[in-house]
Coordinates of C-alpha atoms and ligand atoms in Angstrom, one line a residue:
X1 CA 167.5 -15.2 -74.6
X2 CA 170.1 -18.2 -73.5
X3 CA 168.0 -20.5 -72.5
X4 CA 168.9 -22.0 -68.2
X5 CA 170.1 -25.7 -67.9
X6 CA 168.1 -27.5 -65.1
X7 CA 167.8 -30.8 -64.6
X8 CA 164.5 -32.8 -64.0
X9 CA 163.1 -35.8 -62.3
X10 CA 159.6 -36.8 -62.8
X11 CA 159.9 -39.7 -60.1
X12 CA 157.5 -42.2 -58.7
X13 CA 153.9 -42.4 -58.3
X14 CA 152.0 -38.9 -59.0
X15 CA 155.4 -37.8 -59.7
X16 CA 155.4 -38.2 -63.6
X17 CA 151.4 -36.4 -63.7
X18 CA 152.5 -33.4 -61.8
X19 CA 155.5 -32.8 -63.0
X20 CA 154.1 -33.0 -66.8
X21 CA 151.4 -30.2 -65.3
X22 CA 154.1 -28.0 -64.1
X23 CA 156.4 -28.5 -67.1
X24 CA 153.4 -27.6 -69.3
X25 CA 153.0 -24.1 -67.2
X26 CA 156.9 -23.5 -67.2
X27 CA 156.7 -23.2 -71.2
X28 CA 153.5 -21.5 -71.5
X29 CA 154.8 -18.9 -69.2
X30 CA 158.0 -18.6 -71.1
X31 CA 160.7 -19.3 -69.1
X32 CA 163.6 -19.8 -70.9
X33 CA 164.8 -23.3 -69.1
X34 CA 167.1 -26.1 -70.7
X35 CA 165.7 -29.6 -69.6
X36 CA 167.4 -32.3 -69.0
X37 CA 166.1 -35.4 -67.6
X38 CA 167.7 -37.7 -65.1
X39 CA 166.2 -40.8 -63.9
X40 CA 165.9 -41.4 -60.4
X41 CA 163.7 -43.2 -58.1
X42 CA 162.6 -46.7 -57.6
X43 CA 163.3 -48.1 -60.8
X44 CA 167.3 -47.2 -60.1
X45 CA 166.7 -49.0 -56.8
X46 CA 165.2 -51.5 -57.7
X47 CA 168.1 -52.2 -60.6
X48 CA 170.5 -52.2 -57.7
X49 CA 171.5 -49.0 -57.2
X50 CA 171.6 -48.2 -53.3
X51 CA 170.7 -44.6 -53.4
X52 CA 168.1 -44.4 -56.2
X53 CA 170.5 -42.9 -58.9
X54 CA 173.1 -43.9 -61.2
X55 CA 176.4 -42.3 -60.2
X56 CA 176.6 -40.8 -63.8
X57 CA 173.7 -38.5 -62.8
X58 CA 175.7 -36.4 -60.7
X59 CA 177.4 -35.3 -63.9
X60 CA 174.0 -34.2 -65.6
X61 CA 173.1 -32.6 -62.5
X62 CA 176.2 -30.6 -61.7
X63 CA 175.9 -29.4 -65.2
X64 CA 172.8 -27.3 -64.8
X65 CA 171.3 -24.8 -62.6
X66 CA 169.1 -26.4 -60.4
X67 CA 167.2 -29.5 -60.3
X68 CA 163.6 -29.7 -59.9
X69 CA 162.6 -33.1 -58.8
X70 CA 159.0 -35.0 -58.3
X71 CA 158.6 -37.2 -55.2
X72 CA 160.2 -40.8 -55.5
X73 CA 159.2 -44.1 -54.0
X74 CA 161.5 -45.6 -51.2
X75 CA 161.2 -49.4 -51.8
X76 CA 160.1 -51.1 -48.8
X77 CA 162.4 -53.3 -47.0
X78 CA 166.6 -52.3 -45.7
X79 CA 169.6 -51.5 -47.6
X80 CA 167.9 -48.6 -49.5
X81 CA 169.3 -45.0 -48.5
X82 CA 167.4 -41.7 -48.9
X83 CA 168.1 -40.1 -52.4
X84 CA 167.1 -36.7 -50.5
X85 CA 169.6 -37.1 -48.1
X86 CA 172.1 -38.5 -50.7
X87 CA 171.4 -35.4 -52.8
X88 CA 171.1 -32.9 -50.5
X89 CA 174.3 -33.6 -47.9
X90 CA 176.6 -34.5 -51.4
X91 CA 175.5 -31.0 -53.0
X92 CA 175.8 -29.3 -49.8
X93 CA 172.1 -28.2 -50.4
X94 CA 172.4 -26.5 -46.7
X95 CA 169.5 -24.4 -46.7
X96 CA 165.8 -25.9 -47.2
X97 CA 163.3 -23.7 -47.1
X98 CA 159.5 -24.2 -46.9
X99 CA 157.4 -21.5 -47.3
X100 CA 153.4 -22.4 -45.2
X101 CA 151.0 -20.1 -46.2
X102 CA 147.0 -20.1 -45.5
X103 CA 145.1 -19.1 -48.9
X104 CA 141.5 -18.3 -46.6
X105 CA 138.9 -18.0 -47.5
X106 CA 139.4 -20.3 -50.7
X107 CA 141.3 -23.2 -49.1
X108 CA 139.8 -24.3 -45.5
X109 CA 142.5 -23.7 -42.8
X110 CA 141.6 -22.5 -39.0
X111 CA 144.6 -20.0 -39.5
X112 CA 143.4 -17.6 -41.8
X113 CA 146.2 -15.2 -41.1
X114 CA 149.1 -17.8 -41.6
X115 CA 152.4 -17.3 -43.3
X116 CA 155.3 -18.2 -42.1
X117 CA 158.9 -19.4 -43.7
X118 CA 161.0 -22.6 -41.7
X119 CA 164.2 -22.6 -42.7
X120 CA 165.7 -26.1 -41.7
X121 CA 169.1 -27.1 -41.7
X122 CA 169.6 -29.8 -43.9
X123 CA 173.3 -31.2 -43.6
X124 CA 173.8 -31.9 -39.9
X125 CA 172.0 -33.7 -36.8
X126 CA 170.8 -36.5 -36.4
X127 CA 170.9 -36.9 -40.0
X128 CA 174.2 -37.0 -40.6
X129 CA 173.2 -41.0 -39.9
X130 CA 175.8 -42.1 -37.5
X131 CA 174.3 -44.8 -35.9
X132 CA 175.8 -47.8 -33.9
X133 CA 174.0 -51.0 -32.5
X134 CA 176.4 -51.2 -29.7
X135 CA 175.4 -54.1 -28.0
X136 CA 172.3 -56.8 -28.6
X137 CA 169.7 -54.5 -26.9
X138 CA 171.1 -50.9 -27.4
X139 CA 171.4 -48.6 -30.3
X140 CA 172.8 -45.0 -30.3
X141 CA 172.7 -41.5 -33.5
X142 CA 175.2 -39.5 -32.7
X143 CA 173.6 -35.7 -33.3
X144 CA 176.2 -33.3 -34.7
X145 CA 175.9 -29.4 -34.0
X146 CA 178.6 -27.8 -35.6
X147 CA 179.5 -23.8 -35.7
X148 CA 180.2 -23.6 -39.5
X149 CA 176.7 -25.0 -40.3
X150 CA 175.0 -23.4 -37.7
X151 CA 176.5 -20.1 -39.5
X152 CA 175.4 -20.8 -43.0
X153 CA 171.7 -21.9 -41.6
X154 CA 171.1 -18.8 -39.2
X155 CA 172.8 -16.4 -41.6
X156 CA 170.3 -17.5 -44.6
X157 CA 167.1 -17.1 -42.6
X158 CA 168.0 -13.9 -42.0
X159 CA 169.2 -13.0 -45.2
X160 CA 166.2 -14.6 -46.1
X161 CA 164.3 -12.9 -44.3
X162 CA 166.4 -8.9 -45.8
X163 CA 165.6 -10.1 -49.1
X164 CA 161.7 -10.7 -48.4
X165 CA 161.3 -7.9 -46.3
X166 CA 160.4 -10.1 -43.4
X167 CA 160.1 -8.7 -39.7
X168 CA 161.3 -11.4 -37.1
X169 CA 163.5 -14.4 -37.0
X170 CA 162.9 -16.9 -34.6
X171 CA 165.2 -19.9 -33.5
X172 CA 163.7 -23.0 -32.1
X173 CA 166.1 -25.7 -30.5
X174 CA 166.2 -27.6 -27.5
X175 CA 169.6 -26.1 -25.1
X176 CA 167.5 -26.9 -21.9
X177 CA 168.6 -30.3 -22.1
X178 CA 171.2 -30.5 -25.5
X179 CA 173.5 -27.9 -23.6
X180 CA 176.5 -28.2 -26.0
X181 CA 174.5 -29.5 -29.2
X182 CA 171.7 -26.8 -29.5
X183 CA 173.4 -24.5 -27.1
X184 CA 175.7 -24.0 -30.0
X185 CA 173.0 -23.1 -32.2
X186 CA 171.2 -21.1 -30.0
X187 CA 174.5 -19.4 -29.0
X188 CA 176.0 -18.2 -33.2
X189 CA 171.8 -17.2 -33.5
X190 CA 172.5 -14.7 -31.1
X191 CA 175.8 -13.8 -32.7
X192 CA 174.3 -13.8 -36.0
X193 CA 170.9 -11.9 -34.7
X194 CA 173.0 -8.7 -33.6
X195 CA 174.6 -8.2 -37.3
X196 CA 170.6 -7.7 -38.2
X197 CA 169.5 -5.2 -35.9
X198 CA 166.5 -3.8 -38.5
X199 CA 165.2 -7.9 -37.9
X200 CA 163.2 -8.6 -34.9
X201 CA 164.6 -12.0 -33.5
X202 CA 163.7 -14.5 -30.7
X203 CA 164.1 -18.1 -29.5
X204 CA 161.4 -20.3 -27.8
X205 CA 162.4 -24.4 -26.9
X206 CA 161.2 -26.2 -29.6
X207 CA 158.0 -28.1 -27.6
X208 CA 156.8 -24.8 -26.8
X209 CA 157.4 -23.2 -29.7
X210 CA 155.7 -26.4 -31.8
X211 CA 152.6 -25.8 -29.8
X212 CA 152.6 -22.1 -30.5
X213 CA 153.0 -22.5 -34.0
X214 CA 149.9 -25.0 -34.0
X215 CA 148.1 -22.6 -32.4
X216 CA 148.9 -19.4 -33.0
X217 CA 151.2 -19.6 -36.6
X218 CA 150.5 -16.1 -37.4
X219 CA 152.8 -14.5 -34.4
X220 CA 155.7 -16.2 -36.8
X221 CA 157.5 -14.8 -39.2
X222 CA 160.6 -16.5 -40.5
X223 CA 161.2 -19.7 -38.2
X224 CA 165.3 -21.4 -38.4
X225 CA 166.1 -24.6 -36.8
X226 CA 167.8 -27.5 -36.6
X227 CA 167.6 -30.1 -39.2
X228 CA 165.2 -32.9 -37.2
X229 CA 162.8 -30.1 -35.3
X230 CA 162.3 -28.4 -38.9
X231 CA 161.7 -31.5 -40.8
X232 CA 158.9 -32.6 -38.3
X233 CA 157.6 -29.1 -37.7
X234 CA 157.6 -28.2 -41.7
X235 CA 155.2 -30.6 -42.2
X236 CA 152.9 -29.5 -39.8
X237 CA 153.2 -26.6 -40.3
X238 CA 152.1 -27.0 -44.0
X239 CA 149.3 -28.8 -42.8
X240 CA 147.9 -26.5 -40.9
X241 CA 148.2 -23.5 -43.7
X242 CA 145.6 -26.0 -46.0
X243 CA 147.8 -29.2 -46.7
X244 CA 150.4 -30.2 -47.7
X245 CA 149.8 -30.4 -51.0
X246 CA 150.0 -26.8 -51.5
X247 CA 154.1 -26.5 -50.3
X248 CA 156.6 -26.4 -52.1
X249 CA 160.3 -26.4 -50.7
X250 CA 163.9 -25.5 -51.8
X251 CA 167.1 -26.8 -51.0
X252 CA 169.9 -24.2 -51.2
X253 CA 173.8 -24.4 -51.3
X254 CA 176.4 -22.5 -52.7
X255 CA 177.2 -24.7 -55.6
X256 CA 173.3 -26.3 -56.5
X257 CA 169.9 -26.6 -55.1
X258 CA 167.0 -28.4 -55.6
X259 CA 163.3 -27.8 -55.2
X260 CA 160.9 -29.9 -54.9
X261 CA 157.1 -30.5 -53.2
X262 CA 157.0 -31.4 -49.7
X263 CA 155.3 -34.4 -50.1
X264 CA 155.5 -38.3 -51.2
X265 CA 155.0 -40.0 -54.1
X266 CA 151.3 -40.9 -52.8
X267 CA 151.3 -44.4 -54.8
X268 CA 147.6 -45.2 -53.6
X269 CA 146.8 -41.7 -56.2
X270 CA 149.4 -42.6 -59.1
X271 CA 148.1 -42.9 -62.1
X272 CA 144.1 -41.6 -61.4
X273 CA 144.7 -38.1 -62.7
X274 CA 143.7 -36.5 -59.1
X275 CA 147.0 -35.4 -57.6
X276 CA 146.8 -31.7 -56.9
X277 CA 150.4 -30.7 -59.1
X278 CA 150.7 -27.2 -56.4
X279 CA 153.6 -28.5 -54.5
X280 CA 155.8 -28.7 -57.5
X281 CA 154.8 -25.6 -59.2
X282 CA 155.5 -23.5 -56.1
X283 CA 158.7 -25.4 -56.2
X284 CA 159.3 -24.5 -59.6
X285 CA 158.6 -20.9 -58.5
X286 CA 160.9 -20.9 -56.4
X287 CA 162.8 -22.6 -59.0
X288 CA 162.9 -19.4 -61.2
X289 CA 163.2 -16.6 -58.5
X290 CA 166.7 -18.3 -57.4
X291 CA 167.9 -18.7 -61.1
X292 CA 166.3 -15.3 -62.0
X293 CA 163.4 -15.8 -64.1
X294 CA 161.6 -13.6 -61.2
X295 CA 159.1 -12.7 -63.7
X296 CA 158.2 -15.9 -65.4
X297 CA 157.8 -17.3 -61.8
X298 CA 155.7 -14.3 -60.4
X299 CA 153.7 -15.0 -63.5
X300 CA 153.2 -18.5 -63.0
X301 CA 152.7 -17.7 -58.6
X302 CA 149.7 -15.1 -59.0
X303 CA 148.0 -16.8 -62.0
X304 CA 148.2 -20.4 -59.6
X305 CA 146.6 -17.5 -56.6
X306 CA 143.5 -16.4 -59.4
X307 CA 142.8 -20.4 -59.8
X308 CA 142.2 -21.1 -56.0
X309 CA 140.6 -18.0 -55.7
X310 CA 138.6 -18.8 -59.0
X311 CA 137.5 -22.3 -56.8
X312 CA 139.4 -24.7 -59.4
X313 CA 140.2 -27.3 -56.7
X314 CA 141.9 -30.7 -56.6
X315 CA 140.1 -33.1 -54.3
X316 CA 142.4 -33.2 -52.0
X317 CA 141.1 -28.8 -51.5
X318 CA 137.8 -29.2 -52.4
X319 CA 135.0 -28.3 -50.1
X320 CA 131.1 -28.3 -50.9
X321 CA 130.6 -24.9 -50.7
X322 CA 133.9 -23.4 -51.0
X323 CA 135.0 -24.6 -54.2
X324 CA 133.4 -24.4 -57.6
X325 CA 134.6 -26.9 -60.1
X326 CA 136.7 -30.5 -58.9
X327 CA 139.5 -30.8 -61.5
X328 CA 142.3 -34.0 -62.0
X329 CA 145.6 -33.1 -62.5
X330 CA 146.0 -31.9 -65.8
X331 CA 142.8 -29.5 -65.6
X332 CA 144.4 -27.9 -62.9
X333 CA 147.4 -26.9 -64.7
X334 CA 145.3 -26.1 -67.4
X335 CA 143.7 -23.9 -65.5
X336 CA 146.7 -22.1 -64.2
X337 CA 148.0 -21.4 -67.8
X338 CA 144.4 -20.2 -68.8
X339 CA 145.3 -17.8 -65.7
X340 CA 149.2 -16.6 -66.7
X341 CA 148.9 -12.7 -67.1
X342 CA 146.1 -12.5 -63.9
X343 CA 146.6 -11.6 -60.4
X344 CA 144.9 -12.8 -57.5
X345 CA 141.2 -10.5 -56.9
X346 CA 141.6 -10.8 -52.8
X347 CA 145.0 -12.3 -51.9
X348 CA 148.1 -10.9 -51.9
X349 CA 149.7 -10.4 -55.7
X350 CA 153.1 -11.8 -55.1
X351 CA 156.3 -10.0 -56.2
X352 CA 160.0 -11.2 -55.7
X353 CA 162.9 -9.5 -55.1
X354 CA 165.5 -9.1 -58.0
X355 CA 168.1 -9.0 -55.4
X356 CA 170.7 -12.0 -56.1
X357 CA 170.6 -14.5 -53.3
X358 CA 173.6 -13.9 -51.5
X359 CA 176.5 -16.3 -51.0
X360 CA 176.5 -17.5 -47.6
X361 CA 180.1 -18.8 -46.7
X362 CA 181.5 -16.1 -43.8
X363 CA 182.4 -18.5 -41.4
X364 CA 183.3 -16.8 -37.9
X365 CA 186.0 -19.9 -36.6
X366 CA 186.5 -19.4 -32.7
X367 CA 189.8 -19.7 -31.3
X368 CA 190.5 -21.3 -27.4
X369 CA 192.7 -23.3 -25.5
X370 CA 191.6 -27.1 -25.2
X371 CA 193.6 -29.6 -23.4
X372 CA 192.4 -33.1 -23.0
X373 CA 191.4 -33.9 -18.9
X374 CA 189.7 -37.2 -19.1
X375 CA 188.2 -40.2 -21.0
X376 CA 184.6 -41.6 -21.0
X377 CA 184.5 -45.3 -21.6
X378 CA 181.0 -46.9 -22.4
X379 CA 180.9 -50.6 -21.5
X380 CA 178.5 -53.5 -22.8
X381 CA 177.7 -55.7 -18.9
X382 CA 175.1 -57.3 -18.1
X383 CA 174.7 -57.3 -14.9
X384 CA 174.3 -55.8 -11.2
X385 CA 175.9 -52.0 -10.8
X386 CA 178.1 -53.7 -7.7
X387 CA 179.9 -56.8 -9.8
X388 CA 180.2 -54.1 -12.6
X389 CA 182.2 -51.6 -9.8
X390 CA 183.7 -54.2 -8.1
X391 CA 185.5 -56.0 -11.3
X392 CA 186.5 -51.9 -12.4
X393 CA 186.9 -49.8 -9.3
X394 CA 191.0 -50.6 -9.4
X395 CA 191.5 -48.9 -12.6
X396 CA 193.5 -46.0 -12.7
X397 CA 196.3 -44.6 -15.0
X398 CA 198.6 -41.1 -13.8
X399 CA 196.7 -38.7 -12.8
X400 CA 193.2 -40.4 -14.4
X401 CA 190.2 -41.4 -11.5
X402 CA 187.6 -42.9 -11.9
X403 CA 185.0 -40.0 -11.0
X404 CA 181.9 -41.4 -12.0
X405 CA 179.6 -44.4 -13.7
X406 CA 176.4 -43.7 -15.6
X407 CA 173.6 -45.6 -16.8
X408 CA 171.8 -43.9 -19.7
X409 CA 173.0 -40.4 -18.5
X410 CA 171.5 -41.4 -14.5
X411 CA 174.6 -41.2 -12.1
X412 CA 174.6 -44.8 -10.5
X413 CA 177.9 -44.4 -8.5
X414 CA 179.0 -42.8 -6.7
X415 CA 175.7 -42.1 -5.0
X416 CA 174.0 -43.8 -6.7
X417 CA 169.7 -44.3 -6.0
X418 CA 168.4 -48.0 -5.6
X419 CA 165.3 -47.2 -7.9
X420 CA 167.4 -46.4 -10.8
X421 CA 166.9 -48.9 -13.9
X422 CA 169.8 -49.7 -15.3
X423 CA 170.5 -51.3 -18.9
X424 CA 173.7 -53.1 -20.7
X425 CA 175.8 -50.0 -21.3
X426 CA 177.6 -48.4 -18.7
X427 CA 179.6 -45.4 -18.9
X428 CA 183.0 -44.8 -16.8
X429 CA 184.4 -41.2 -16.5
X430 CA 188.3 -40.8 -15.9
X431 CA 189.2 -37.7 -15.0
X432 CA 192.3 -36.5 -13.9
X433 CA 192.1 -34.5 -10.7
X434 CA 192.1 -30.8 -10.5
X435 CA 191.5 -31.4 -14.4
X436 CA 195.1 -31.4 -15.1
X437 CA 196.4 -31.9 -18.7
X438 CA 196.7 -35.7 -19.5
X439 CA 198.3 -37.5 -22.8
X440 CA 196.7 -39.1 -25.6
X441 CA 198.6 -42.0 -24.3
X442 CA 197.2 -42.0 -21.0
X443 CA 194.0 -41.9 -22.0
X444 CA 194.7 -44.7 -24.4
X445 CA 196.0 -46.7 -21.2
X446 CA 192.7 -46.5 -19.4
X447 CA 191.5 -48.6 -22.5
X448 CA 194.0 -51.1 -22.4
X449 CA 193.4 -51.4 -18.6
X450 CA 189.5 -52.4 -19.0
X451 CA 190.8 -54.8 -22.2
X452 CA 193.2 -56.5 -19.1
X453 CA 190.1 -56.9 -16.7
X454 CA 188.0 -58.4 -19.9
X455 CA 185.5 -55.6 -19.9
X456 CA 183.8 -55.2 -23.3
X457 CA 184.4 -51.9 -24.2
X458 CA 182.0 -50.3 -27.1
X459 CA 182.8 -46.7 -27.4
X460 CA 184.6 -44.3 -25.8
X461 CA 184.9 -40.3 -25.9
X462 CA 187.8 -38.4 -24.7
X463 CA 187.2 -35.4 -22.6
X464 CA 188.5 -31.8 -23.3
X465 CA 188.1 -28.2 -21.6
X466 CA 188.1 -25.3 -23.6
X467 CA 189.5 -22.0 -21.8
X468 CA 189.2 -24.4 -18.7
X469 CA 185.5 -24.7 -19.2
X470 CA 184.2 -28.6 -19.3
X471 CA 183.4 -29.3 -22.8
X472 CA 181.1 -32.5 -21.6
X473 CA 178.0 -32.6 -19.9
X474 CA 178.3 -33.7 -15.9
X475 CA 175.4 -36.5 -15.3
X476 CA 173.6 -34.9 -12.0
X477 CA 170.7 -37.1 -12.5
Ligands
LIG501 P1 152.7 -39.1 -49.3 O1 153.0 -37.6 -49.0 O2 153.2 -39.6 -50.5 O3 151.2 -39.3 -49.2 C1 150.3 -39.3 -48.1 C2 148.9 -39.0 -48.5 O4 148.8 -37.6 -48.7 C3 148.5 -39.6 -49.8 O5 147.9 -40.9 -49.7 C4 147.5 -38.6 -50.3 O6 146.2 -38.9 -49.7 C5 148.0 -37.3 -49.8 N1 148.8 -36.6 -50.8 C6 150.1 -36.4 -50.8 N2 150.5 -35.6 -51.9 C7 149.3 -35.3 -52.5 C8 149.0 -34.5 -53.7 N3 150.0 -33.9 -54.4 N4 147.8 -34.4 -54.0 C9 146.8 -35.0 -53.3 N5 147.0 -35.7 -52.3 C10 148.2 -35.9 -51.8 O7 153.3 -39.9 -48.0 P2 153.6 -41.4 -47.8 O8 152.3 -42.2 -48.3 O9 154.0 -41.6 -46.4 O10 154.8 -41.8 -48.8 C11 154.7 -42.4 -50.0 C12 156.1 -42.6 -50.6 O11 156.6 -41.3 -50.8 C13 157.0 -43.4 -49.8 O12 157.8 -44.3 -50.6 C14 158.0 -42.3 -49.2 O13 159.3 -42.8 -49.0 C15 158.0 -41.3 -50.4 N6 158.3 -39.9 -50.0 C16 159.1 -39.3 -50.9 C17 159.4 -38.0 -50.7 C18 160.3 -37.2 -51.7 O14 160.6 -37.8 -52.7 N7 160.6 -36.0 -51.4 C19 159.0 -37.3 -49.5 C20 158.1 -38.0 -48.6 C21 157.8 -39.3 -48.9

């Protein structure tokens, strides 16, 4: 049999003992895999490379499979940049996807009946890392929704959720408040939903939803969200399952993905022989199922289920009482190979489906008419709301008014309220009236005409409708 290229990264900290544990089960359950190492991490950072990896790498890594990669240590201090991040937006690794499962009785959890899937976006948000300190005091991310990745995300967890013979989808986001960002997600889930009428589907507001999920995990099925609200809840959502040293997670896009455990490189634990290895051998399962070794990673799934069952805990699972033996590290792998060929006595035996994963990459583009109406100019002032109106209120180009000026999204004229606080950046709508069509140029002016009153403008964002529909939030605060 040929044997599967992947690459693999045995990282900081606990990194190098559990990924030797989970190489060690990979071969003894025969699956056919290539290695080839790549050397990321601290060390890469600390010899001056700014995202943990020698450029070269990408070559060993584009050349395989998949990667499977062991937590790395950020050094402390600025100038370093997240090798996930790095990794995962330059590989278009779109999909990551965290299976939280409760393994009661054997590991303590209060949700007994627990397993659900979060399928976070990975590429867009707030981590698409656009940040600006616009003035001395004030600091802005810019959060990107867009259609095409809300597609490819939504589309997955349901695909996801075909494949795996799950029952519900739910979205979480936040379209109360992020009208356009999340609105847009929420909006293509509904699209999306109604291709998969055999899948149950809903949404709930992410705060809600978090607390539900806390609570009450088992009502979920398959959760898909946005990239920030599925990084936070993934991790508590592993927590609560047992901890999250038992998740694993994969990163999925249509030319690579990555798996990894879901948590850090735990320095204060390197080198003891106690780190519990489960993370990254239910990454490596995953591993498998996507490269199609579905057997050797069903093998290696329900023989790790018979060692929790069998009480062969880590300390970071074991409870007087509950568990039978405390083992380091390399015991615990040892165990799991002593275990390849069993299934699991009370949980669930696992079985995969040999179904492909499918390519995700329909992309549904909408068509409408947008003509530009209007200009938002942020200044930096510091100062009273009056000087800032008085030394602006003159400004006007063609058919561009001044309509409005904001403080942190609060309306402070016209109509402004005497309570409101106000900071250093201002914002200045121009809009032209009756939302008439207005030119690049004229937009421009506006610009030019705070630059002749020696305002200090930081930003600005021009204004468009779409099928004569505002495509900006109004600020009725
Ligand atoms: P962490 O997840 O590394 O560790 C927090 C604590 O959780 C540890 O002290 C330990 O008590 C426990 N723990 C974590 N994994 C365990 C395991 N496998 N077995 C037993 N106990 C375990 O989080 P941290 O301390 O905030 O971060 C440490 C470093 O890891 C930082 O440099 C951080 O940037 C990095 N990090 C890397 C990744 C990654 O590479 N994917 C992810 C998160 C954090």
């Amino acid at each position: 049999m040929n044997k599967i290229p992947i690459a693999v990264a045995e990282g900081d900290g606990i990194g190098p003992e559990i990924m030797r544990a989970t190489l060690h089960i990979l071969e003894a359950a025969g699956a056919a895999l290539e290695i080839h190492k790549v050397e990321i991490g601290e060390k890469m950072y600390l010899k001056g490379f700014p995202t943990g990896m020698d450029p070269k790498m990408w070559d060993v890594i584009r050349g395989t499979k998949a990667f499977l990669k062991a937590p790395i240590t950020t050094p402390q201090g600025g100038g370093f940049k997240s090798l996930n991040v790095t990794i995962r937006t330059t590989l278009g690794l779109y999909a990551n996807v965290r299976p939280c499962v409760s393994y009661f009785p054997f590991v303590a959890t209060k949700h007994p009946e627990m397993d659900v899937v979060i399928v976070r976006e990975n590429e867009e948000d707030l981590y698409a890392g656009i940040e600006y300190r616009q003035t001395p005091d004030v600091c802005s991310s810019i959060k990107i929704i867009s259609r095409a990745g809300s597609e490819k995300i939504i589309r997955y967890a349901f695909e996801y959720a075909k494949r795996t013979e799950r029952k519900k989808v739910t979205c979480f986001m936040k379209d109360n408040i992020m009208k356009f960002s999340d609105g847009l997600f929420h909006k293509v889930f509904d699209e999306i939903a109604a291709e998969y009428p055999n899948i149950l589907n809903e949404h709930w507001i992410v705060d809600i939803g978090a607390a539900k999920l806390a609570d009450t995990p088992e009502v979920f099925d398959v959760i898909v969200m946005p990239n920030l609200y599925g990084d936070i809840l993934s991790d508590v959502a592993a927590q609560i399952a047992g901890s999250v040293g038992l998740a694993g997670s994969a990163n999925i896009g249509e030319k690579g993905a990555m798996f990894e455990a879901i948590h850090g490189s735990a320095p204060r634990r390197a080198g003891q022989n106690v780190a519990n290895p489960s993370g990254l051998i239910l990454a490596a399962v995953q591993m498998l199922v996507h490269i199609g070794l579905v057997e050797a990673g069903e093998k290696i799934h329900n023989g790790w289920l018979a060692t929790l069952e069998q009480g062969i805990h880590t300390y970071d699972i074991f409870k007087e009482g509950l568990s039978k033996q405390k083992v380091g590290t390399a015991e615990f792998g040892a165990a799991v190979i002593k275990n390849l060929g069993k299934n699991p006595q009370q949980l669930k035996t696992v079985a995969y489906s040999r179904a492909a994963e499918p390519l995700i990459h329909k992309h549904l583009p909408t068509s409408s008419s947008r003509k530009l109406v209007g200009i938002d100019v942020f200044i930096y002032f510091r100062g009273q709301m009056q000087q800032f109106f008085d030394r602006i209120s003159h400004i006007n180009v063609g058919a561009l008014r001044l309509k409005m000026i904001t403080n942190r999204g609060v309306r402070v004229w016209p109509q402004g309220q005497p309570e409101t606080f106000c900071i250093e950046q201002w914002r200045c709508r121009f809009v032209s009236d009756e939302d008439k069509a207005v030119s690049q140029h004229e937009v421009i002016q506006i610009l030019h005409a705070f630059d002749h009153v020696q305002m200090d403008v930081i930003k600005s964002e021009f204004l468009y409708t779409f099928d004569n529909k505002a495509g900006y939030s109004s600020a009725e605060g």
